[in-house]
PDB file of C-alpha atoms in Angstrom:
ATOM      1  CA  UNK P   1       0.000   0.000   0.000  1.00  0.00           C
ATOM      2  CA  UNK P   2       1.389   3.528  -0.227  1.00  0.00           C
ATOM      3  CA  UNK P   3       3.074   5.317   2.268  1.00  0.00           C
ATOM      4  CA  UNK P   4       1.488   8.507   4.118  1.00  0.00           C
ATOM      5  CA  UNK P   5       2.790  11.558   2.972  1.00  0.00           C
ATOM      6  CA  UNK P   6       2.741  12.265   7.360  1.00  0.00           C
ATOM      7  CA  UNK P   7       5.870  11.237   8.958  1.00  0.00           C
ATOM      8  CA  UNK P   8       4.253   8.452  11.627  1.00  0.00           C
ATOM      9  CA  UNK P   9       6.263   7.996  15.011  1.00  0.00           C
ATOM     10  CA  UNK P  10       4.676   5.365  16.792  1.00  0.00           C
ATOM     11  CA  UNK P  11       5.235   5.554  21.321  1.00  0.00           C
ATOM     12  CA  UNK P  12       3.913   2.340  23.452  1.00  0.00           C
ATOM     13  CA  UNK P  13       3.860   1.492  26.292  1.00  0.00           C
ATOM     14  CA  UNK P  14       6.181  -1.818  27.785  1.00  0.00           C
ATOM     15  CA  UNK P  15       4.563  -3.868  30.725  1.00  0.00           C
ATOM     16  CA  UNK P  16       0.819  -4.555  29.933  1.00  0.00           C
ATOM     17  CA  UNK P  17       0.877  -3.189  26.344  1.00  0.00           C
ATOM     18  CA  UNK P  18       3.991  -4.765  24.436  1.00  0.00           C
ATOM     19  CA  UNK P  19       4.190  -7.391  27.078  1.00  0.00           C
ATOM     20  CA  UNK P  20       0.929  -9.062  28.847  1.00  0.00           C
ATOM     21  CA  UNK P  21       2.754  -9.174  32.156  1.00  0.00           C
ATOM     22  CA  UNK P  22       4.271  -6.384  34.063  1.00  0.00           C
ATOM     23  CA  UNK P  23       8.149  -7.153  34.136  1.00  0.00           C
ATOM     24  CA  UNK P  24       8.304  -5.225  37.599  1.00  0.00           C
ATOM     25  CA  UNK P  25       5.949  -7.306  39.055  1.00  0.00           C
ATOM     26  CA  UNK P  26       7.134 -10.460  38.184  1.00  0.00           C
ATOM     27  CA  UNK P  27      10.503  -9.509  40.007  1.00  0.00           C
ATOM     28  CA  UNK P  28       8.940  -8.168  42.816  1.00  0.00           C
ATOM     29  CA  UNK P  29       6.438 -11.062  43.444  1.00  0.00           C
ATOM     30  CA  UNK P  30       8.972 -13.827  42.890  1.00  0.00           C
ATOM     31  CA  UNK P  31      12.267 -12.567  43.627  1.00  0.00           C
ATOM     32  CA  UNK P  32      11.773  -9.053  45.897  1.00  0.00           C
ATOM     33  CA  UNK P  33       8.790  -7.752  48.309  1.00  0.00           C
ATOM     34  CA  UNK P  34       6.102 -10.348  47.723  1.00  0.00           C
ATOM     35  CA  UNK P  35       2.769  -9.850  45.935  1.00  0.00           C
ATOM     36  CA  UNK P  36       1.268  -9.190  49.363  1.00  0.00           C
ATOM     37  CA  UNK P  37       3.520  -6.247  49.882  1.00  0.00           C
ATOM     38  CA  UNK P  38       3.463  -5.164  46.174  1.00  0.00           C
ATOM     39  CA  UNK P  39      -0.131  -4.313  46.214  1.00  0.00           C
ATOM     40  CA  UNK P  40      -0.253  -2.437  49.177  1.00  0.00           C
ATOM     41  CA  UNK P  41       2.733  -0.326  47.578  1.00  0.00           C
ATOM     42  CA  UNK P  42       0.219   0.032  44.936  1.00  0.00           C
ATOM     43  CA  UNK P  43      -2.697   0.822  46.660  1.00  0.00           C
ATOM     44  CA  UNK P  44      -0.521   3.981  48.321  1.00  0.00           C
ATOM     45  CA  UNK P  45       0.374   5.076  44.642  1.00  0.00           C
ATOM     46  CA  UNK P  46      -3.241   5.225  43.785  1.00  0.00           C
ATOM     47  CA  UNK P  47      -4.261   6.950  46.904  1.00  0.00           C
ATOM     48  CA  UNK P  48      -1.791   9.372  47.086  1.00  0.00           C
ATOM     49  CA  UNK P  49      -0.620   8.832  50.211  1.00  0.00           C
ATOM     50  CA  UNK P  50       2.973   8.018  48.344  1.00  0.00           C
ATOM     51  CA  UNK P  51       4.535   8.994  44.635  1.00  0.00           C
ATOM     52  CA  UNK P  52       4.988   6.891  42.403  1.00  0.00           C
ATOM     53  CA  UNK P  53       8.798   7.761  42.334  1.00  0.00           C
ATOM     54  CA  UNK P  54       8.824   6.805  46.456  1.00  0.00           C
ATOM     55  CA  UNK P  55       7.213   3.334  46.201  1.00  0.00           C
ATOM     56  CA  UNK P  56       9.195   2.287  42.598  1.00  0.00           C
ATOM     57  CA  UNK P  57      12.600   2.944  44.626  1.00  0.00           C
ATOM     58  CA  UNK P  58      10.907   0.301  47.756  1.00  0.00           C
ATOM     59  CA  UNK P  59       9.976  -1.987  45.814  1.00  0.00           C
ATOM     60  CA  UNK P  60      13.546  -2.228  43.623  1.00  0.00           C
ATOM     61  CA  UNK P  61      15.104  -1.717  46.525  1.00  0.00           C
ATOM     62  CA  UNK P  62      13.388  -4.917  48.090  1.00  0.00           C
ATOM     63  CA  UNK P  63      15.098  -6.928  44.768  1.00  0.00           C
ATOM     64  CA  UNK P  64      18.546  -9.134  46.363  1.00  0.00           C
ATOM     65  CA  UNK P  65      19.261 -11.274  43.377  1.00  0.00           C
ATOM     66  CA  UNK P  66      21.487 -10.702  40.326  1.00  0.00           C
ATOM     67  CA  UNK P  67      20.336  -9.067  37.176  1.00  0.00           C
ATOM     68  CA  UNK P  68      20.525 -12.802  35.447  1.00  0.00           C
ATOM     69  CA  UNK P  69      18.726 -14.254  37.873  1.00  0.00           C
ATOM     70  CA  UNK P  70      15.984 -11.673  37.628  1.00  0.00           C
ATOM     71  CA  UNK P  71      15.915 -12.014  34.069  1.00  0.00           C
ATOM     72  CA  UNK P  72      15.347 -15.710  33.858  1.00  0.00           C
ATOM     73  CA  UNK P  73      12.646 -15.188  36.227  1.00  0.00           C
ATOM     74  CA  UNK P  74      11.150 -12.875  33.530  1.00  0.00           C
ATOM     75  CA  UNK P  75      11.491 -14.936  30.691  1.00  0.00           C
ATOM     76  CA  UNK P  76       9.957 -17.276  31.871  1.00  0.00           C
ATOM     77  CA  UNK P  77       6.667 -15.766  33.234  1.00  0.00           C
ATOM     78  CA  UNK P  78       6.650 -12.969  30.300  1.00  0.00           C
ATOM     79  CA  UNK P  79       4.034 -13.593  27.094  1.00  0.00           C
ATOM     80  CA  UNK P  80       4.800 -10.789  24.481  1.00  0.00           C
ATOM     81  CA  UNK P  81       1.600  -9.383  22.260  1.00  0.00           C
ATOM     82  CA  UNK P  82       0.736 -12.035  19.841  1.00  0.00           C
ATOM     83  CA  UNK P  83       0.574  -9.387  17.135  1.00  0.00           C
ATOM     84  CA  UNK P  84       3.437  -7.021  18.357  1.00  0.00           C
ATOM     85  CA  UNK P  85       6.403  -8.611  15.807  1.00  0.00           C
ATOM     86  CA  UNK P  86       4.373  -8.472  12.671  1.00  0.00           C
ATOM     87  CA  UNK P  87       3.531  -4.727  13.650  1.00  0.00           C
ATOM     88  CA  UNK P  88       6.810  -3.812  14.019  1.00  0.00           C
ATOM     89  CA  UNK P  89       7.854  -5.652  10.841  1.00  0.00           C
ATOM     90  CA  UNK P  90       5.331  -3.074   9.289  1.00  0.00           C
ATOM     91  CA  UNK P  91       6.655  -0.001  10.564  1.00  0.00           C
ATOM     92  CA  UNK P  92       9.844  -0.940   9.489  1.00  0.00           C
ATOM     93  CA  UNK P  93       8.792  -1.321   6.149  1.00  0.00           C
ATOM     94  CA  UNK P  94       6.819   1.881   5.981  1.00  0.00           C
ATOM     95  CA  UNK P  95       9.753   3.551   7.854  1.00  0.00           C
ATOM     96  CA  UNK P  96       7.448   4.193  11.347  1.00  0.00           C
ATOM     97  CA  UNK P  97       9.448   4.772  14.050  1.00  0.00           C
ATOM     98  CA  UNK P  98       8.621   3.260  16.791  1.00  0.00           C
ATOM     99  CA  UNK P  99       9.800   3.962  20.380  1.00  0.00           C
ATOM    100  CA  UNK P 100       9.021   2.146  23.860  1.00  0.00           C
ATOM    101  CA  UNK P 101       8.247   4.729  26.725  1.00  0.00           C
ATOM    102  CA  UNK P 102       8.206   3.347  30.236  1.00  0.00           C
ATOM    103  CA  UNK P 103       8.341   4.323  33.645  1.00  0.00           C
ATOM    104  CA  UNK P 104      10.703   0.928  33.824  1.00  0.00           C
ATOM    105  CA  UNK P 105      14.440   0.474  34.075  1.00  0.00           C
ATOM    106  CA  UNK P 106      15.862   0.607  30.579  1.00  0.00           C
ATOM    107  CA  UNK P 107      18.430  -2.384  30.815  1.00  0.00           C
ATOM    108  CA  UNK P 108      15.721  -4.535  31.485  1.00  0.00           C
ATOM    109  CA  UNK P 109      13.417  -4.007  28.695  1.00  0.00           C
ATOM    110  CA  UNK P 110      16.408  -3.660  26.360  1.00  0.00           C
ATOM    111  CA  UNK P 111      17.519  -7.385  27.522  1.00  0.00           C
ATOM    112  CA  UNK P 112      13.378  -9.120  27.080  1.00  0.00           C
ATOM    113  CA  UNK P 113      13.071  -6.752  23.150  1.00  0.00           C
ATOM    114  CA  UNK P 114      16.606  -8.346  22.583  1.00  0.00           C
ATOM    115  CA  UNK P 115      15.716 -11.858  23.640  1.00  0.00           C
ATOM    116  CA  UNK P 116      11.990 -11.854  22.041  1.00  0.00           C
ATOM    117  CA  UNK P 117      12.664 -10.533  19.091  1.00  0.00           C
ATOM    118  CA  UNK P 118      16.550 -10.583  18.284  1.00  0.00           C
ATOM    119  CA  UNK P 119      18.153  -8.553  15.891  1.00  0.00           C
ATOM    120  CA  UNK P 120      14.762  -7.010  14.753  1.00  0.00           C
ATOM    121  CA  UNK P 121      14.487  -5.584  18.399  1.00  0.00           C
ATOM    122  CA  UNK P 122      18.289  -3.101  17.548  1.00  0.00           C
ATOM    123  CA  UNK P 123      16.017  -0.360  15.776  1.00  0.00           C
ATOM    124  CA  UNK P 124      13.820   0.044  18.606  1.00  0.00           C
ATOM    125  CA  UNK P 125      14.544   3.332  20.911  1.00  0.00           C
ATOM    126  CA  UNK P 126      13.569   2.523  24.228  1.00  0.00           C
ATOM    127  CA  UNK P 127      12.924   5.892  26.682  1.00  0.00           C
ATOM    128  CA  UNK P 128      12.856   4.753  29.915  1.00  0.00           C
ATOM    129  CA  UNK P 129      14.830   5.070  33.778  1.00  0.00           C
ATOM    130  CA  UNK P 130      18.506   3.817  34.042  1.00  0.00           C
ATOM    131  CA  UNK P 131      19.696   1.398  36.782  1.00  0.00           C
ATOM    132  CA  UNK P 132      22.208   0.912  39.439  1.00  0.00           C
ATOM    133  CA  UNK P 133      22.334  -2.505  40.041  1.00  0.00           C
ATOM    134  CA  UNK P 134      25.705  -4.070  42.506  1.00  0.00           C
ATOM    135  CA  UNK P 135      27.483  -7.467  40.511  1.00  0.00           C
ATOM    136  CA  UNK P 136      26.044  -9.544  43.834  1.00  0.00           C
ATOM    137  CA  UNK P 137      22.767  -8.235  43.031  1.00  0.00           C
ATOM    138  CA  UNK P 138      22.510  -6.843  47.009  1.00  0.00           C
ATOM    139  CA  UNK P 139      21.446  -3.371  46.074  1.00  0.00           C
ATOM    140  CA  UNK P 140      18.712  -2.415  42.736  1.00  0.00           C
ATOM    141  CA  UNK P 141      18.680   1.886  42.750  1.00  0.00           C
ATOM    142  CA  UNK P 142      16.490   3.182  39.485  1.00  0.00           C
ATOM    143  CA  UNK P 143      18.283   6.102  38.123  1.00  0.00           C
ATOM    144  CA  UNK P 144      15.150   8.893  36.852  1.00  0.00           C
ATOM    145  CA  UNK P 145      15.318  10.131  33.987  1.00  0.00           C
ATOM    146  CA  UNK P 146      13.300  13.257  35.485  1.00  0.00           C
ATOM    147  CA  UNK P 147      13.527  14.715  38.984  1.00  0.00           C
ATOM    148  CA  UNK P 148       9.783  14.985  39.162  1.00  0.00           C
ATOM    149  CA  UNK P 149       7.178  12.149  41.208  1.00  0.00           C
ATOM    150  CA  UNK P 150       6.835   9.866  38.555  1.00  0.00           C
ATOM    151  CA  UNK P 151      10.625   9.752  38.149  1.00  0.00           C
ATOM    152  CA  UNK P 152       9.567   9.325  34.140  1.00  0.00           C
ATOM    153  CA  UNK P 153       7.532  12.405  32.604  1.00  0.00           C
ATOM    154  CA  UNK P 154       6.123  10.410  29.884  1.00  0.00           C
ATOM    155  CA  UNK P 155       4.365  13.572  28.638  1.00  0.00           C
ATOM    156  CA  UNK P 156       7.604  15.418  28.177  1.00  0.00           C
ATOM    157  CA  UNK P 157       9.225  12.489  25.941  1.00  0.00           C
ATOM    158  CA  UNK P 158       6.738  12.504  23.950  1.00  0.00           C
ATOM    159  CA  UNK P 159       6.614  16.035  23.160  1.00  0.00           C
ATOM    160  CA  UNK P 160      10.742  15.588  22.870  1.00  0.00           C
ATOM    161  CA  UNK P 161      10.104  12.521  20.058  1.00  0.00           C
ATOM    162  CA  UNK P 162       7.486  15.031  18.218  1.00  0.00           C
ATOM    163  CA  UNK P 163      10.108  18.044  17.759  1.00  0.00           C
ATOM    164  CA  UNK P 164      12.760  15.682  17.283  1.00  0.00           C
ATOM    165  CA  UNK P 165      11.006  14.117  13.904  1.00  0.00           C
ATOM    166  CA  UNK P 166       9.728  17.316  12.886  1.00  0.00           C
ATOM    167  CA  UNK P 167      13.376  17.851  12.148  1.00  0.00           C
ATOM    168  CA  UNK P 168      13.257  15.570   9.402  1.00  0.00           C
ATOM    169  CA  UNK P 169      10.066  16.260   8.109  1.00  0.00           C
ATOM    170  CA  UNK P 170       9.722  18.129   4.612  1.00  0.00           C
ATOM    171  CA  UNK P 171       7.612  21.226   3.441  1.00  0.00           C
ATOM    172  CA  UNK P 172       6.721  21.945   6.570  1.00  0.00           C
ATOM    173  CA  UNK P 173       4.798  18.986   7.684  1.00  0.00           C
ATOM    174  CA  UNK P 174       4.070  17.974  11.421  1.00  0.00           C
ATOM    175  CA  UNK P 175       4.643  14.276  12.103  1.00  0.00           C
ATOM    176  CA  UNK P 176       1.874  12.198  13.250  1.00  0.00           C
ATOM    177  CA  UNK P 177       2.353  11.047  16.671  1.00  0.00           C
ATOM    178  CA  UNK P 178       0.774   8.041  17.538  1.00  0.00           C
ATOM    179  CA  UNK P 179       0.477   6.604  21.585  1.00  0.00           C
ATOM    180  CA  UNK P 180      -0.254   2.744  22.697  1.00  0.00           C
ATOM    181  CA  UNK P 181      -0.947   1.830  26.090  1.00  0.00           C
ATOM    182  CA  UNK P 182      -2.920   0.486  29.200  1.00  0.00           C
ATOM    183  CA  UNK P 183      -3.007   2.506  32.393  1.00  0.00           C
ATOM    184  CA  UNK P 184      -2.926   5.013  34.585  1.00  0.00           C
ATOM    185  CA  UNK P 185       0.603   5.291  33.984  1.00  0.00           C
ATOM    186  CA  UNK P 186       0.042   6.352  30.317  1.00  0.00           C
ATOM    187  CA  UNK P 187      -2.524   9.107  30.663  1.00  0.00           C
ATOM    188  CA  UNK P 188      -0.174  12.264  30.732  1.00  0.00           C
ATOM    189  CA  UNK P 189       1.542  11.049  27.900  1.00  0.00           C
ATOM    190  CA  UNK P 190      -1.646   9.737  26.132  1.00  0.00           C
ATOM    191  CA  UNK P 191      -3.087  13.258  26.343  1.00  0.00           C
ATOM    192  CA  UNK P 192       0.096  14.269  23.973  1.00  0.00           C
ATOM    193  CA  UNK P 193      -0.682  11.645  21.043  1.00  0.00           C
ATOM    194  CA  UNK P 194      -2.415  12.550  17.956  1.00  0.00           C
ATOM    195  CA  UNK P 195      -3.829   9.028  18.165  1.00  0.00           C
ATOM    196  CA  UNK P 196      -4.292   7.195  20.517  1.00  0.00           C
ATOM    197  CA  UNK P 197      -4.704   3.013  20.974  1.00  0.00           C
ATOM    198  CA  UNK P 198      -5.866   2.013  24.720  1.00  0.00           C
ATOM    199  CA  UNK P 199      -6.168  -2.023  25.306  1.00  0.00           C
ATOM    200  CA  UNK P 200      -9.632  -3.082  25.862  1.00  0.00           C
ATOM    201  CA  UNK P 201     -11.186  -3.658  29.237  1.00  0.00           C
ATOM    202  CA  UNK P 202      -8.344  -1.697  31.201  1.00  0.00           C
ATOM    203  CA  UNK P 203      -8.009   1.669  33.130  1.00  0.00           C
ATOM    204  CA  UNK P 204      -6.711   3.762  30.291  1.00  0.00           C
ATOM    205  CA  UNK P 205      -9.761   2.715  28.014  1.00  0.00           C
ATOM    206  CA  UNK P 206     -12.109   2.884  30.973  1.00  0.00           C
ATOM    207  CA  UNK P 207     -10.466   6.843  31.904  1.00  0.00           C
ATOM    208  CA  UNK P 208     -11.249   8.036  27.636  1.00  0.00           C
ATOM    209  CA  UNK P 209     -14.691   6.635  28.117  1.00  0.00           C
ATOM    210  CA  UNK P 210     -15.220   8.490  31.311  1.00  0.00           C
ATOM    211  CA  UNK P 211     -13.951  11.808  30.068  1.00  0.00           C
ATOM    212  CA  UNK P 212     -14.809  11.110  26.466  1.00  0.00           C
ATOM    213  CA  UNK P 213     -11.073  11.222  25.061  1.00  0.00           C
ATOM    214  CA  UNK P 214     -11.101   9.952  21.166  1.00  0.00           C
ATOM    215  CA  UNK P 215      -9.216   6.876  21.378  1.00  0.00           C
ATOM    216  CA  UNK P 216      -9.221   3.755  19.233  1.00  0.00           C
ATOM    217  CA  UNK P 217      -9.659   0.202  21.632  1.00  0.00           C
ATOM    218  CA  UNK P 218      -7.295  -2.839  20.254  1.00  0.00           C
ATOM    219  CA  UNK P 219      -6.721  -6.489  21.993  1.00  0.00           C
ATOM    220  CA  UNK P 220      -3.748  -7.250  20.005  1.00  0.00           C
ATOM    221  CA  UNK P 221      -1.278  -4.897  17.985  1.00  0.00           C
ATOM    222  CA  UNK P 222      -2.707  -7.050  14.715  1.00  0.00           C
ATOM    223  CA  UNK P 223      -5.944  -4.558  16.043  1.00  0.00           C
ATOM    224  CA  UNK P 224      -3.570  -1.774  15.900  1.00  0.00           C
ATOM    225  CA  UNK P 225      -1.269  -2.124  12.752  1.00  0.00           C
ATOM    226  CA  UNK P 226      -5.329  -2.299  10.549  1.00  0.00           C
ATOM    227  CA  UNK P 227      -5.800   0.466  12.209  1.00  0.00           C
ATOM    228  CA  UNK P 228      -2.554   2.800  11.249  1.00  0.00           C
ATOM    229  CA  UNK P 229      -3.264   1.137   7.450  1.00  0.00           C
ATOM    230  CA  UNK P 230      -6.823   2.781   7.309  1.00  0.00           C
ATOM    231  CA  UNK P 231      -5.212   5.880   8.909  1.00  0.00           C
ATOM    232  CA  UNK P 232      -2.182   6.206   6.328  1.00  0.00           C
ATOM    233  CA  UNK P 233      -4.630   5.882   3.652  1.00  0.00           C
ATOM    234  CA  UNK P 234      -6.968   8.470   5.064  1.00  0.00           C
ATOM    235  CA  UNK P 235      -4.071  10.657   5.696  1.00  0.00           C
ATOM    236  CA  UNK P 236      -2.833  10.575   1.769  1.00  0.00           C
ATOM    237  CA  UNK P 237      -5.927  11.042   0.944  1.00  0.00           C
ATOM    238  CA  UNK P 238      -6.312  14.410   2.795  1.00  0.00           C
ATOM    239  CA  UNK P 239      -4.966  15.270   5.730  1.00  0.00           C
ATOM    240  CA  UNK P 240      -5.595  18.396   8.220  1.00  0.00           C
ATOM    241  CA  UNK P 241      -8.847  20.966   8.263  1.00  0.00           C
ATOM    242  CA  UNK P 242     -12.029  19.127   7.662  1.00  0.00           C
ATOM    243  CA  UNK P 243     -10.434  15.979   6.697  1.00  0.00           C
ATOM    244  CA  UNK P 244      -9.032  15.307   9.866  1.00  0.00           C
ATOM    245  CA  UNK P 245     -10.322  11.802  11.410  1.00  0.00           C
ATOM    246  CA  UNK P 246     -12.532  12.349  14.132  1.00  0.00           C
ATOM    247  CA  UNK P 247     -10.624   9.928  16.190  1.00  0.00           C
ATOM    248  CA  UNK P 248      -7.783  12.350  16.685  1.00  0.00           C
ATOM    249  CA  UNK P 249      -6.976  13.538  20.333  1.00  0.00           C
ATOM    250  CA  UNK P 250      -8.117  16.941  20.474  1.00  0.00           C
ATOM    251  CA  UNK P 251      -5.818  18.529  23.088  1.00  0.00           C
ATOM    252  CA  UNK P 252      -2.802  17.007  21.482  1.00  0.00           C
ATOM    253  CA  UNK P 253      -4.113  18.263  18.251  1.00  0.00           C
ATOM    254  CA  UNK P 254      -4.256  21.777  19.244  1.00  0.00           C
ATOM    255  CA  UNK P 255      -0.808  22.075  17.055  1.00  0.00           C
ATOM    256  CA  UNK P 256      -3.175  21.888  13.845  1.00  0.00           C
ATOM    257  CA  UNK P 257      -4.704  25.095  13.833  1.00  0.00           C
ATOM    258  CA  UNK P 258      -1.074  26.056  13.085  1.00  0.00           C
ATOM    259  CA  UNK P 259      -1.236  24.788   9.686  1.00  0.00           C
ATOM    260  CA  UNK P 260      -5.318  24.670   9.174  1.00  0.00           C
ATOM    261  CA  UNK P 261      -7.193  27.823   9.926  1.00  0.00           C
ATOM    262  CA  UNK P 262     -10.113  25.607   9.602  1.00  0.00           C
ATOM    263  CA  UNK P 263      -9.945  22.654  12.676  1.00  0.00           C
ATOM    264  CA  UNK P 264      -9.857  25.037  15.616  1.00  0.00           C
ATOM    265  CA  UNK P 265     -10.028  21.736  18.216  1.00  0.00           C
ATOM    266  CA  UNK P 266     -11.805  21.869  21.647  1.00  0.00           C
ATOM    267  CA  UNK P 267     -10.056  21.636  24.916  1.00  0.00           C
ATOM    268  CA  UNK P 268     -10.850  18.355  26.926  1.00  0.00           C
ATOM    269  CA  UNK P 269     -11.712  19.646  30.259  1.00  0.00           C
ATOM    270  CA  UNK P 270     -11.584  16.731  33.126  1.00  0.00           C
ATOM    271  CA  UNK P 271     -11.184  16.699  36.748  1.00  0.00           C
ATOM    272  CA  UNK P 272      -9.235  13.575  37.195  1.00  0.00           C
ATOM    273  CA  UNK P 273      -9.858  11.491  40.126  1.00  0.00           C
ATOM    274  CA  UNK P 274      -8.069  10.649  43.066  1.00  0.00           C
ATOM    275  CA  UNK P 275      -6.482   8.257  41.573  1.00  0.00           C
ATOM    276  CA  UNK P 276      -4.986   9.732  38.441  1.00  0.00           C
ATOM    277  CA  UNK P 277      -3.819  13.126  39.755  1.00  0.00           C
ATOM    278  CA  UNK P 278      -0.256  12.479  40.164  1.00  0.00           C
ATOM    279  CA  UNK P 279      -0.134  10.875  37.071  1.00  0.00           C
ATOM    280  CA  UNK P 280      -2.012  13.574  34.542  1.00  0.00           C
ATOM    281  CA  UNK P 281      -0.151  16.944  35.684  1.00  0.00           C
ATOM    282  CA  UNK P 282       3.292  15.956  35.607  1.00  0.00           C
ATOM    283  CA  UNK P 283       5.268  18.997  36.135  1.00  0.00           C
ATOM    284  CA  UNK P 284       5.393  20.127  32.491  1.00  0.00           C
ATOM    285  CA  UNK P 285       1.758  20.944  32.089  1.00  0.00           C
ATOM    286  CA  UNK P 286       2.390  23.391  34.865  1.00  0.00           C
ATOM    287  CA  UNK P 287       5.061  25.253  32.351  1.00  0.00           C
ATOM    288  CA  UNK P 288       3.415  27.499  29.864  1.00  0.00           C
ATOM    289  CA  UNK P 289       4.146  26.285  26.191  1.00  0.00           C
ATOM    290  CA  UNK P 290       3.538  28.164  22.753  1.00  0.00           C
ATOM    291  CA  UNK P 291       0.649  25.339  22.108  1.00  0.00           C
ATOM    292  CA  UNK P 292      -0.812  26.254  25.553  1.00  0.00           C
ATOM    293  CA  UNK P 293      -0.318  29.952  25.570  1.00  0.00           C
ATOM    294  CA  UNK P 294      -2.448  29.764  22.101  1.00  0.00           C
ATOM    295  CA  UNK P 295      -5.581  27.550  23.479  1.00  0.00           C
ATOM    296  CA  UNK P 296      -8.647  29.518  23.321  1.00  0.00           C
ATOM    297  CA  UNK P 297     -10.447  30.721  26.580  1.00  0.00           C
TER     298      UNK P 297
END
């Protein structure tokens, strides 16, 4: 089929999107603070009583094994997307980029893409925490990629990924950004996609419904690559002002009334829950930007 004229950069999720299982968890149940002691960690994350940054560093701290010991552990309790390599066969052949985003430790998710997929796994970027782990394995200390709560600001590396292809787009064009996740963990940067996939049945599809956020459900990335074909075509076809798909994000498509005086989009306006505060207004929403400075009153 032909390519979109749109540069398409592709951002997922890891643990619960590209993988079924949550590689944290796995370590943390078998190898660190138990599953008993995991979920009250997670219930404190939810509530707010403690950031997400706080309980991460507990429960990697609670980890006393070596690296290759935790990674066996992971391989064999983790069940990759049954749909994920032909997807990413595609976007190599349409030249997609795609990137993993993840509030996980980077050496990690590097070592299960490597082992999964092999040498097809070298051209994905993965944006993610660094790690501190000692040879013995006595000590596990995440090294943030952001000194905010979350440790991660997903929302800022996605808006980083979208200026950094805009370099290399022509005439003028803005690339497509395109976001793939699960949870609660994903909102903020799900809020900066152009289009966005949520997996059906969990709390990121369940939040869009709630607040009525445009977003496109998939149970496998087979869902998902269908999906970007329809949208490619659509976009060739004509892209911007009135032919703009409906299923567009509208806050992160405030950018197109830069180059299309026609699609002036509508601010979502949601009062997130208990729950989700830490996690939607990471510390860059709080920083005017020339997209937020322009948003009408």
């Amino acid at each position: 089929m032909p390519r979109s004229t749109r540069k398409i950069v592709c951002f997922s999720d890891f643990d619960g999107t590209i993988f079924m299982q949550d590689t944290g968890h796995i370590l943390f149940d078998n190898l660190g603070c138990g599953t008993k002691r995991r979920e009250i960690l997670d219930e404190q994350i939810k509530s707010g009583e403690r950031s997400f940054r706080e309980v991460s560093e507990e429960m990697w701290g609670s980890l006393r094994v070596p690296f290759e010991d935790g990674f066996e552990v992971m391989k064999q309790n983790l069940e990759i997307d049954p749909g994920f390599e032909e997807f990413h066969r595609f976007c190599l052949a349409n030249k997609i980029d795609f990137n993993v985003i993840s509030a996980g430790l980077k050496p990690i998710l590097r070592r299960v893409l490597d082992t999964f997929l092999g040498e097809q796994a070298s051209s994905i970027q993965i944006v993610a925490n660094e790690v501190d782990i000692k040879d013995d394995g006595s000590a596990w200390k995440p090294i943030w990629r952001h000194d905010t709560e979350l440790g991660h600001d997903k929302a800022l590396s996605v808006q980083e990924g979208r200026a950094e292809a805009a370099k290399y787009c022509i005439d003028g064009q803005i690339p497509l950004i395109v976001f793939i996740g699960d949870g609660v963990s994903d909102l903020a940067a799900a809020r900066e996609a152009d289009v966005l996939f949520a997996r059906k049945g969990l709390r990121l599809e369940e939040y869009c419904q709630e607040n009525k956020i445009p977003y496109i459900p998939f149970e496998t990335f087979a869902d998902i690559k269908r999906e970007i074909e329809g949208l490619m075509k659509e976009d060739q076809e004509k892209t911007g002002g009135e032919g703009t798909p409906a299923r567009f994000n509208p806050r992160a498509n405030m950018w197109r009334r830069v180059s299309s005086k026609q699609s002036v989009p509508q601010f979502i306006a949601a009062t997130p829950s208990k729950e989700e505060k830490m996690f939607l207004w990471p510390e860059s929403f709080s920083q005017p930007t020339a997209i937020q400075e322009n948003v009408p009153a």
